[in-house]
Short mmCIF file of C-alpha atoms and ligand atoms in Angstrom, two decimals:
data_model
loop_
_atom_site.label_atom_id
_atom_site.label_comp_id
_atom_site.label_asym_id
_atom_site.label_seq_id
_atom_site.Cartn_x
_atom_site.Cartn_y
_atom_site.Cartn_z
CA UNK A 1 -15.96 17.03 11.91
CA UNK A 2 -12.41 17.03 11.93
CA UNK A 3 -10.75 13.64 11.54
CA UNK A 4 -9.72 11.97 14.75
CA UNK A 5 -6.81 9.50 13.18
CA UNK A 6 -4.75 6.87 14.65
CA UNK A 7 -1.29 6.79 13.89
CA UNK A 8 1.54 3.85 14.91
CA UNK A 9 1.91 3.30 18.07
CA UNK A 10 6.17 2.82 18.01
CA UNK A 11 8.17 3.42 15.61
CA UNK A 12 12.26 2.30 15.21
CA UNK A 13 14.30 3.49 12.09
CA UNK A 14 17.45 3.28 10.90
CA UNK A 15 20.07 0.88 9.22
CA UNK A 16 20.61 -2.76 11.25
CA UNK A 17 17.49 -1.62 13.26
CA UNK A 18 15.47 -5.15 12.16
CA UNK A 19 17.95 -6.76 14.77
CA UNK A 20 15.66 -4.83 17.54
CA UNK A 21 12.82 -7.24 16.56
CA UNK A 22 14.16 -9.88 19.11
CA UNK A 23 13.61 -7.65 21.90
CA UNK A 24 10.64 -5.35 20.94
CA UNK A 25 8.85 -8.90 20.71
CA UNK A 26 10.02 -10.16 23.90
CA UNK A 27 7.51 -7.08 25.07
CA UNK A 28 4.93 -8.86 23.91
CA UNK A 29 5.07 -12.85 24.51
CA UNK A 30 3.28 -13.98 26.71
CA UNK A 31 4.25 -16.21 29.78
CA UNK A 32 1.30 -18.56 28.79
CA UNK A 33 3.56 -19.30 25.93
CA UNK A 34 1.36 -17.80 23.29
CA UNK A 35 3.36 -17.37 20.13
CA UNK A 36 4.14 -14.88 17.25
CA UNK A 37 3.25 -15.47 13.42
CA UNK A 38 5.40 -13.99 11.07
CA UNK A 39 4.34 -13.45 7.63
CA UNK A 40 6.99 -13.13 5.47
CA UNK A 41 7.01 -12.25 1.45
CA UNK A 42 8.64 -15.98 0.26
CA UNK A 43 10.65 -13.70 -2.42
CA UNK A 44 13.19 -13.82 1.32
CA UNK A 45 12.97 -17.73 1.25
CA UNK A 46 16.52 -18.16 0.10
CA UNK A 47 17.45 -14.87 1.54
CA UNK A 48 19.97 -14.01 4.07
CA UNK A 49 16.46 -11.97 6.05
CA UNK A 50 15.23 -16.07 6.36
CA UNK A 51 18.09 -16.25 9.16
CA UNK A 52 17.61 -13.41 10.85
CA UNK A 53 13.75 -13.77 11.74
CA UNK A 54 13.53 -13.90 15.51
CA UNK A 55 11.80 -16.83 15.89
CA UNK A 56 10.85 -18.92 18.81
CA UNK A 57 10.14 -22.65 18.55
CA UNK A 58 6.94 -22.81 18.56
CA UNK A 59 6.57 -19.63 16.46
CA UNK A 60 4.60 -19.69 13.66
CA UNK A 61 6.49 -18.67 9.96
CA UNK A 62 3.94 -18.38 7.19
CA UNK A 63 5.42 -17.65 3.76
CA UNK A 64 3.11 -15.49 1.80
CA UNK A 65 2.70 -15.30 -1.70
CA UNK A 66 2.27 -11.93 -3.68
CA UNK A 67 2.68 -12.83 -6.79
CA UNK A 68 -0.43 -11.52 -7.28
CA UNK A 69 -1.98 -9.04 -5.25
CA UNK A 70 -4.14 -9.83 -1.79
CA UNK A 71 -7.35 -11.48 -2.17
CA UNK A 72 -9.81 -11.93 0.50
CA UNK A 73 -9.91 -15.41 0.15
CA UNK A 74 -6.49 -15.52 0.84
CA UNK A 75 -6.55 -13.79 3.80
CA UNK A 76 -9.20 -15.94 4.90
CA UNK A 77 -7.35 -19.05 4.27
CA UNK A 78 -4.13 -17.75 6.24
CA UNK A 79 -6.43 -16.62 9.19
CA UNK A 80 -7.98 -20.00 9.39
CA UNK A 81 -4.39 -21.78 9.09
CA UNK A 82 -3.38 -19.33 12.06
CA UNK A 83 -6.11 -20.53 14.52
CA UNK A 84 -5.88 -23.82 13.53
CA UNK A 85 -2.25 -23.90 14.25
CA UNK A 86 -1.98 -21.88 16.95
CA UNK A 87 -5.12 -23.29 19.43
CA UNK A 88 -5.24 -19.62 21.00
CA UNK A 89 -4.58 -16.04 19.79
CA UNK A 90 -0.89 -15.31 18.81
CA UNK A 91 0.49 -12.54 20.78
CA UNK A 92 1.42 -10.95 17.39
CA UNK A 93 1.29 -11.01 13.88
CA UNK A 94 4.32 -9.83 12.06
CA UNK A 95 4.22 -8.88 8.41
CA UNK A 96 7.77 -8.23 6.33
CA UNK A 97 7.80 -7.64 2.85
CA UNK A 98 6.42 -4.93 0.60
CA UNK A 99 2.51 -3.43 0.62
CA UNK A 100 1.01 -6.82 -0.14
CA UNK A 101 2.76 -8.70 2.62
CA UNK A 102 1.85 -5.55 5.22
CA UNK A 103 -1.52 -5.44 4.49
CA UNK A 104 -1.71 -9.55 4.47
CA UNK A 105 0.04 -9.29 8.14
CA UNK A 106 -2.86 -6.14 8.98
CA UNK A 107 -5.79 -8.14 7.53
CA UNK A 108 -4.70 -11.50 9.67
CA UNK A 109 -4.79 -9.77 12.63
CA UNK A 110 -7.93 -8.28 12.35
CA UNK A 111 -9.37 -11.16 10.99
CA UNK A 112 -8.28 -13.13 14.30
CA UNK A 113 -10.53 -11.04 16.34
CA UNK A 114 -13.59 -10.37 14.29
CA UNK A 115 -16.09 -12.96 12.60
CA UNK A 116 -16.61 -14.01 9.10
CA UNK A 117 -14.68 -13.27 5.55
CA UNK A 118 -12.29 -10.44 5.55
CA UNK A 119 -14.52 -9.65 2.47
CA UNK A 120 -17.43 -8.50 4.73
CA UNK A 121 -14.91 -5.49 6.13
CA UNK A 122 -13.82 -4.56 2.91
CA UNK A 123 -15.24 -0.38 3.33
CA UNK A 124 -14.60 2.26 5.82
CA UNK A 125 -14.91 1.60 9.64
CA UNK A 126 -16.77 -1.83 9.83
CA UNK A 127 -14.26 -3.53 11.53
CA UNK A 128 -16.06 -4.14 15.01
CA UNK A 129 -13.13 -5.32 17.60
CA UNK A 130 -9.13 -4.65 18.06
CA UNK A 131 -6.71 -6.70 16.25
CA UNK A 132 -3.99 -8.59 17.62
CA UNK A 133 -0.99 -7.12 18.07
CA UNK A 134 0.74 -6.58 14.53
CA UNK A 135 3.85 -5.21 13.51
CA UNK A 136 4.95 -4.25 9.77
CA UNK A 137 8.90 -4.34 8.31
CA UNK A 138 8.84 -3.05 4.88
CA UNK A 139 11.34 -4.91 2.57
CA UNK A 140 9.79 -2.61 -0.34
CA UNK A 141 8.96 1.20 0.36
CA UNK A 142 6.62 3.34 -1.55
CA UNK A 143 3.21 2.43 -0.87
CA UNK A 144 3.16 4.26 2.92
CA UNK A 145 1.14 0.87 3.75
CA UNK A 146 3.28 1.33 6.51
CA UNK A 147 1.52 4.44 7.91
CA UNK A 148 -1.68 3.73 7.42
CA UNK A 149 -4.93 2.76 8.86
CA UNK A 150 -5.92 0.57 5.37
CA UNK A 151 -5.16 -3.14 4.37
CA UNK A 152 -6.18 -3.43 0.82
CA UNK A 153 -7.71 -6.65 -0.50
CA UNK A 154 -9.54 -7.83 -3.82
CA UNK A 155 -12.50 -9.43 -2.93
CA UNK A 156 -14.93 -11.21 -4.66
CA UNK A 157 -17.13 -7.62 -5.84
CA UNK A 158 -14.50 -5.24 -5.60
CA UNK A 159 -10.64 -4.23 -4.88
CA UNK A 160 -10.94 -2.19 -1.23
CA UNK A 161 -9.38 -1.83 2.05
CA UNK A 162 -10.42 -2.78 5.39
CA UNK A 163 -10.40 0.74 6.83
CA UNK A 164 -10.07 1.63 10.35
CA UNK A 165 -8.30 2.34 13.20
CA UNK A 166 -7.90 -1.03 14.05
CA UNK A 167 -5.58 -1.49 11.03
CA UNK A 168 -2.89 0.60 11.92
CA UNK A 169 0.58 -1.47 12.90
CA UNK A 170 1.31 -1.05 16.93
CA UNK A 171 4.88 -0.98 15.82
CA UNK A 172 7.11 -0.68 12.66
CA UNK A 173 10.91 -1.27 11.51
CA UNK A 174 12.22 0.58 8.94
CA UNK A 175 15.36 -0.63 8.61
CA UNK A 176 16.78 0.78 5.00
CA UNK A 177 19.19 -1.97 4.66
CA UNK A 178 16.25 -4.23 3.72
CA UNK A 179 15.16 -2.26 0.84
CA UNK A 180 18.93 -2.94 -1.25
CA UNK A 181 18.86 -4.60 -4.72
CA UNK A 182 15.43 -4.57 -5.50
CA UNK A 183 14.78 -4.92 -9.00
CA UNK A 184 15.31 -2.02 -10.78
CA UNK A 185 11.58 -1.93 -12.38
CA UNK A 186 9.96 -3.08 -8.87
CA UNK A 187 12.02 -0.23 -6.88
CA UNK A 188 10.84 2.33 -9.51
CA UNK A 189 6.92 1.42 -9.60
CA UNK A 190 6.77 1.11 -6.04
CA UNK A 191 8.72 4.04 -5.42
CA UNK A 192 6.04 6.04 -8.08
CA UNK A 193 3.02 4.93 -5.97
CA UNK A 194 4.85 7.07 -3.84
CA UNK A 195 5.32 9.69 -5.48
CA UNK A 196 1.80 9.75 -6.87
CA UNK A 197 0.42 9.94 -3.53
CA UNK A 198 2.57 13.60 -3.09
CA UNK A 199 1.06 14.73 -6.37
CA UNK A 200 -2.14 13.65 -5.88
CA UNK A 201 -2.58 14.81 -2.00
CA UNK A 202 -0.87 17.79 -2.76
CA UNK A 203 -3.35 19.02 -5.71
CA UNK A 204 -6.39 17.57 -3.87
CA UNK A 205 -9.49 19.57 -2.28
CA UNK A 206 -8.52 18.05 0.96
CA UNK A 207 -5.19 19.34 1.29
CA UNK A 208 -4.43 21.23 4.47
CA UNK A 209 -1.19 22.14 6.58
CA UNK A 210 -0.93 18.47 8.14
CA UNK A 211 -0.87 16.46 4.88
CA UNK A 212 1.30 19.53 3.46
CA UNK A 213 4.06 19.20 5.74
CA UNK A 214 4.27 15.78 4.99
CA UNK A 215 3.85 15.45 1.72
CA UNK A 216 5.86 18.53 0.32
CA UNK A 217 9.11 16.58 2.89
CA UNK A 218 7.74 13.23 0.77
CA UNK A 219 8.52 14.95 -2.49
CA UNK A 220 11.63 16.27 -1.91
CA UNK A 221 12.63 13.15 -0.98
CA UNK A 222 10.89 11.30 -4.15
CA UNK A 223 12.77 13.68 -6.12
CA UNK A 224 16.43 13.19 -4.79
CA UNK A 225 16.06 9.81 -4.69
CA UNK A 226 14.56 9.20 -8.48
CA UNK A 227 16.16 12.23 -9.86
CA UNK A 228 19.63 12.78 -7.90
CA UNK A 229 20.07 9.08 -6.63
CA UNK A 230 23.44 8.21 -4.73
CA UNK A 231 24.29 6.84 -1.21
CA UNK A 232 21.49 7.10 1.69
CA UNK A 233 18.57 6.41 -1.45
CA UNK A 234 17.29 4.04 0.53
CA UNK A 235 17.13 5.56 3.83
CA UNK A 236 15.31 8.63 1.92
CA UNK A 237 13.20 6.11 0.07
CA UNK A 238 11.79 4.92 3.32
CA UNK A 239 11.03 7.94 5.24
CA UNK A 240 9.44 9.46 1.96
CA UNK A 241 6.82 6.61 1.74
CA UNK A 242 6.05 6.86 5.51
CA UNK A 243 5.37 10.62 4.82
CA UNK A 244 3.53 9.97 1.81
CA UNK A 245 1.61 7.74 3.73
CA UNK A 246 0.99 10.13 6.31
CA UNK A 247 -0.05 12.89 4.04
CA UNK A 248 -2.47 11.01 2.63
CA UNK A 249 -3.71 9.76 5.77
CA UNK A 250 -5.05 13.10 6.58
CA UNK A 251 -6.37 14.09 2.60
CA UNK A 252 -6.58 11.84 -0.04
CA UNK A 253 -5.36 10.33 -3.11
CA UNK A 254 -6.94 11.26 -6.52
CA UNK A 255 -7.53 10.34 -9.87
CA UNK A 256 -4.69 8.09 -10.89
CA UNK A 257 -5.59 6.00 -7.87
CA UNK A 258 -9.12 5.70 -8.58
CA UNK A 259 -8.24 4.39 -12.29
CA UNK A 260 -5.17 2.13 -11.07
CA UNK A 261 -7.96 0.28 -8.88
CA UNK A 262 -9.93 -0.65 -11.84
CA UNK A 263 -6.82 -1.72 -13.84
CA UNK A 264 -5.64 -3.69 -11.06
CA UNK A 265 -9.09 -5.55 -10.44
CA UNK A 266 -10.05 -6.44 -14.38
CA UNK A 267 -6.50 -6.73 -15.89
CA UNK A 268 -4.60 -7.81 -12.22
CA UNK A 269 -2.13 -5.31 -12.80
CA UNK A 270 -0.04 -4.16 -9.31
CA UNK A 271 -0.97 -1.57 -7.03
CA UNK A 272 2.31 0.53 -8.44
CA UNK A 273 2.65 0.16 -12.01
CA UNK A 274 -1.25 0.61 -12.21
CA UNK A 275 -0.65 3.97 -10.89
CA UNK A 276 2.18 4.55 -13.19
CA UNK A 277 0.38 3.74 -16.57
CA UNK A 278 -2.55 5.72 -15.40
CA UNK A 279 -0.74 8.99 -14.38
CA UNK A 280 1.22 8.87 -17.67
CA UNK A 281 -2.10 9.51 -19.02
CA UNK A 282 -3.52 12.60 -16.99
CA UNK A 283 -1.37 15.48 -17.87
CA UNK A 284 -4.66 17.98 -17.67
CA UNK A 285 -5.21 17.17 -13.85
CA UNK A 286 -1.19 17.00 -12.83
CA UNK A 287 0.68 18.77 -15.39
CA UNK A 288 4.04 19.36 -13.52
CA UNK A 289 3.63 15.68 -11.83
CA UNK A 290 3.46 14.31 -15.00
CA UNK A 291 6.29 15.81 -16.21
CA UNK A 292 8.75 15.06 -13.81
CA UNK A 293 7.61 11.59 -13.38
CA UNK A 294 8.05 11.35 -17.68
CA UNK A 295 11.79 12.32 -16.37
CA UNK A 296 11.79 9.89 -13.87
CA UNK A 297 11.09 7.25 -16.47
CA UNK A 298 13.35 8.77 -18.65
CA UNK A 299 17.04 8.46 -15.94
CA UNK A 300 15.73 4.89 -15.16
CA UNK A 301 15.34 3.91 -18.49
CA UNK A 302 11.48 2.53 -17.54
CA UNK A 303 9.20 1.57 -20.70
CA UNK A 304 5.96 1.76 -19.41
CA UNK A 305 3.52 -0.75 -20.69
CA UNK A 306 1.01 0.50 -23.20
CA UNK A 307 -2.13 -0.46 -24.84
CA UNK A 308 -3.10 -2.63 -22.25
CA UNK A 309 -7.29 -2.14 -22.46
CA UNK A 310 -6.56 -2.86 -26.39
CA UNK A 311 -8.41 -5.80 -25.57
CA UNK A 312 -10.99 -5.19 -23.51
CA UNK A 313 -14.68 -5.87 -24.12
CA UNK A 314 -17.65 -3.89 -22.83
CA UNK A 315 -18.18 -5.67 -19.99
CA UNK A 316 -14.78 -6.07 -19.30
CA UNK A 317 -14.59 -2.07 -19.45
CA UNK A 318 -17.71 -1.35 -17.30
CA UNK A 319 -16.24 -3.64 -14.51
CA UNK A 320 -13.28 -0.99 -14.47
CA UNK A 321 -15.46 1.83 -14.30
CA UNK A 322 -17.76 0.64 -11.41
CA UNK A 323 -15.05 0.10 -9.55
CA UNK A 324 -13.13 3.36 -9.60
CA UNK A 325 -16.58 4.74 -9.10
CA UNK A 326 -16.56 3.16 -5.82
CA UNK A 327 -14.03 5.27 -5.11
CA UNK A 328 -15.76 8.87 -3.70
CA UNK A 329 -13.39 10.57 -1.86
CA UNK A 330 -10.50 10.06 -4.26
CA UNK A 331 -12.61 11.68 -6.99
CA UNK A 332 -13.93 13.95 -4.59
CA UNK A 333 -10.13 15.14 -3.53
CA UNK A 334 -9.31 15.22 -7.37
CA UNK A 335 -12.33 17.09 -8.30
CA UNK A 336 -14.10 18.69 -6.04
CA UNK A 337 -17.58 18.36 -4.55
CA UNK A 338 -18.70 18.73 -8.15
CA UNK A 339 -17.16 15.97 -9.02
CA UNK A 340 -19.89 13.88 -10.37
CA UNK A 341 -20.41 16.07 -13.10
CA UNK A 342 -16.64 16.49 -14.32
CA UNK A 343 -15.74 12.45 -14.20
CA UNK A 344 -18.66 10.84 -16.27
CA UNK A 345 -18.72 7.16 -17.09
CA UNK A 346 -17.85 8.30 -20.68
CA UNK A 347 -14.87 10.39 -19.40
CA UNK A 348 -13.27 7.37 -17.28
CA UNK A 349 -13.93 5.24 -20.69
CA UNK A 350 -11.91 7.75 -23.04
CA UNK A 351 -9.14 8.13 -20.31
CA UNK A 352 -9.21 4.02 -19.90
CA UNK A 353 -9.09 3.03 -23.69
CA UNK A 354 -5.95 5.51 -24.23
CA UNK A 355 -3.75 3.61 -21.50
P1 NAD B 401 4.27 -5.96 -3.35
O1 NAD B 401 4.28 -6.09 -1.89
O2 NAD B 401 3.08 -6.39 -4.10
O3 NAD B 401 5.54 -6.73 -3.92
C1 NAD B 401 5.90 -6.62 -5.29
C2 NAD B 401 6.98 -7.63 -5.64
O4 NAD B 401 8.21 -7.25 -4.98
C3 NAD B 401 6.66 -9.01 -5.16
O5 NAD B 401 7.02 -9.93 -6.14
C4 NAD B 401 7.52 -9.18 -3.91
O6 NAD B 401 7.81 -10.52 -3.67
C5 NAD B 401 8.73 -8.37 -4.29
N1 NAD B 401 9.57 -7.88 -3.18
C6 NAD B 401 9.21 -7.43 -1.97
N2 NAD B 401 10.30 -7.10 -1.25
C7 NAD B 401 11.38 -7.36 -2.03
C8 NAD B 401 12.79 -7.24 -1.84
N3 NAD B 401 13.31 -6.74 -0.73
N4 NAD B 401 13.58 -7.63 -2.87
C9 NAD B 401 13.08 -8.09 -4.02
N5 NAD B 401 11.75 -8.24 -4.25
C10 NAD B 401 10.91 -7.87 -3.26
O7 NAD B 401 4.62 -4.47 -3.81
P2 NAD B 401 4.31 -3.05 -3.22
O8 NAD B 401 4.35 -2.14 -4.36
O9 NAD B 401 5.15 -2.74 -2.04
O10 NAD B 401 2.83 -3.18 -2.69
C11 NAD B 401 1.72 -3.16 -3.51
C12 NAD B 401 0.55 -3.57 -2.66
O11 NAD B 401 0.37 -2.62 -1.62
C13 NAD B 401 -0.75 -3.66 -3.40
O12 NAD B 401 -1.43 -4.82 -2.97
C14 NAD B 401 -1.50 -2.43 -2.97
O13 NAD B 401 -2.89 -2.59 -3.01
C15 NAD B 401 -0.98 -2.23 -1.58
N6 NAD B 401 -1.03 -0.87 -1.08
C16 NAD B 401 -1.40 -0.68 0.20
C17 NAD B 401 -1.46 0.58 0.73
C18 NAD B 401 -1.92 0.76 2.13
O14 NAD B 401 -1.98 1.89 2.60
N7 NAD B 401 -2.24 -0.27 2.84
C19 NAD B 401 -1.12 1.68 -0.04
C20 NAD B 401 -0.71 1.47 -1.35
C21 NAD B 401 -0.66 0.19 -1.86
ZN1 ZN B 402 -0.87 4.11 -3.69
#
């Protein structure tokens, strides 16, 4: 079976475009005077973005914290605050701010219209009814959370998305002008989950003309903008993680993901510079990837982190493993069908207690 994928619905770029938001929500409210929930990343709190959001009086603003990556619980929390607050169901939930905040905004409003703990969805197509409408505006770009049909949470057992077509954003703003003076280190890791996702879609098992198209157009893009740099970065920037994201929609990612998820669940390390300390590490699956990426580090003057299983115990490490076990079809993409027989528990161990 060839997959049958949803994509987003609408889609607006360019520079000043986040000034559209006013009107594409109008669309949407309702004349029983349902309202809109923004989530925004509270790193904008004392930002000029606070006093541009669109809101309506009775509008609800939630400031999210991502200080540390999406939990389940949290989602749950924000959901509950969200009904609570709002006595019916918002005509949309708006998330603005990098990957975490996007996949907060996703995971809300699927959580509005489906029972229980988000942590009961966390897998591949077990979210039962449609979300409420939900809109993301990336303030970070890399991730491609933007394109695609996942919200990823840690949970109380593991670190996995809510899959499904239900996920997907109805509409999205990329508006480049939001993605200026990031921290340098931030800009870089995110912008290497990126980047990762070319290598590892484009080396994968999976990899066919669709994901191709967009991920070769990703990599060019990666590379001019880490590599070259100069004016329009950030426009580049964001239409290379929407490809990204859209290449991988329609393959995979691979190893490095698989090993970032266990990094990021045991030690709490971020999505992106998870990815980065991993790939550093797996020269014999990406040799050219690596290499270019050691340049990458090299122009922006990036010292990756290192040693950081060091301390580790046994349990500790076995956590890790199990959990980029979980993780089939990445090592299936990476690997092949065979797959079991090349990554061994042992394996992932020696490759984990180098980082
Ligand atoms: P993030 O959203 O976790 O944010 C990282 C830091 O950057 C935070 O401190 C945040 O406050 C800050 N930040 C955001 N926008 C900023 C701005 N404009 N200026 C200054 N600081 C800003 O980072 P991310 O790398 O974009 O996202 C990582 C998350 O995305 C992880 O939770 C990961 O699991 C998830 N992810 C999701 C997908 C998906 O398809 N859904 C794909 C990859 C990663
Ligand atoms: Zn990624």
């Amino acid at each position: 079976m060839f997959r049958n994928f949803r994509m987003v619905s609408y889609v607006v770029f360019g520079r000043g475009s986040f000034n559209q938001l006013d009107d594409i929500l109008s669309k949407q409210r309702k004349d029983d005077g349902s309202i809109v929930v923004f989530c925004v990343d509270d790193v904008h709190k004392d930002k000029p973005l606070k006093n541009r959001l669109p809101l309506k009086s009775r509008d609800l603003l939630l400031w999210v914290n991502v200080d540390v990556e999406p939990k389940t619980s949290y989602v749950d929390q924000l959901t509950k605050r969200v009904k609570d607050e709002a006595k019916s169901l918002p005509a949309g939930v708006i998330g603005i701010g990098g990957g975490s905040t996007m996949d907060i905004s996703k995971a809300v409003s699927l959580m509005l219209t489906n029972p229980g703990s988000s942590a009961d969805y966390q897998g591949w197509d077990l979210i039962r009814n449609p979300a409420v409408y939900h809109a993301g505006i990336p303030t970070l770009s890399g991730t491609g959370a933007e394109a695609s049909r996942t919200a990823i949470l840690t949970g109380p057992q593991k670190k996995l998305g809510l899959n499904s077509d239900y996920t997907v954003f109805d509409q999205i703003v990329l508006d480049p002008e939001l993605i200026q003076g990031i921290p340098t280190e931030q800009w870089f890791y995110t912008g290497m989950d990126c980047y990762i996702h070319c290598i590892e879609s484009l080396t994968g098992t999976y990899l066919n003309a669709f994901s191709k198209a967009y991920g070769e157009k990703s990599l060019d893009l990666c590379r001019e903008v880490f590599l070259k740099g100069g004016p329009g970065s950030e426009d580049k920037l964001m239409m290379a993680s929407y490809c990204g994201g859209m290449s991988i929609a329609y393959s995979q990612v691979g190893v490095a993901h698989a090993l970032s998820y266990g990094l990021s669940f045991v030690l709490g390390l971020r999505h992106g510079i998870g990815n980065s300390i991993a790939f550093d590490y797996l020269e014999e699956f990406y040799p050219e990837g690596v290499y270019e990426f050691r340049k990458m580090l090299e122009k922006h003057k990036i010292d990756l982190p290192r040693k950081i299983t060091a301390g580790l115990d046994e349990e500790q490490m076995n956590r890790m493993i199990d959990v980029a076990l979980i993780l089939e079809p990445l090592w299936e993409n990476a690997l092949g069908k065979d797959w079991k027989k090349i990554m061994t528990r042992d394996r992932i161990a020696e490759l984990y207690r180098k980082m």
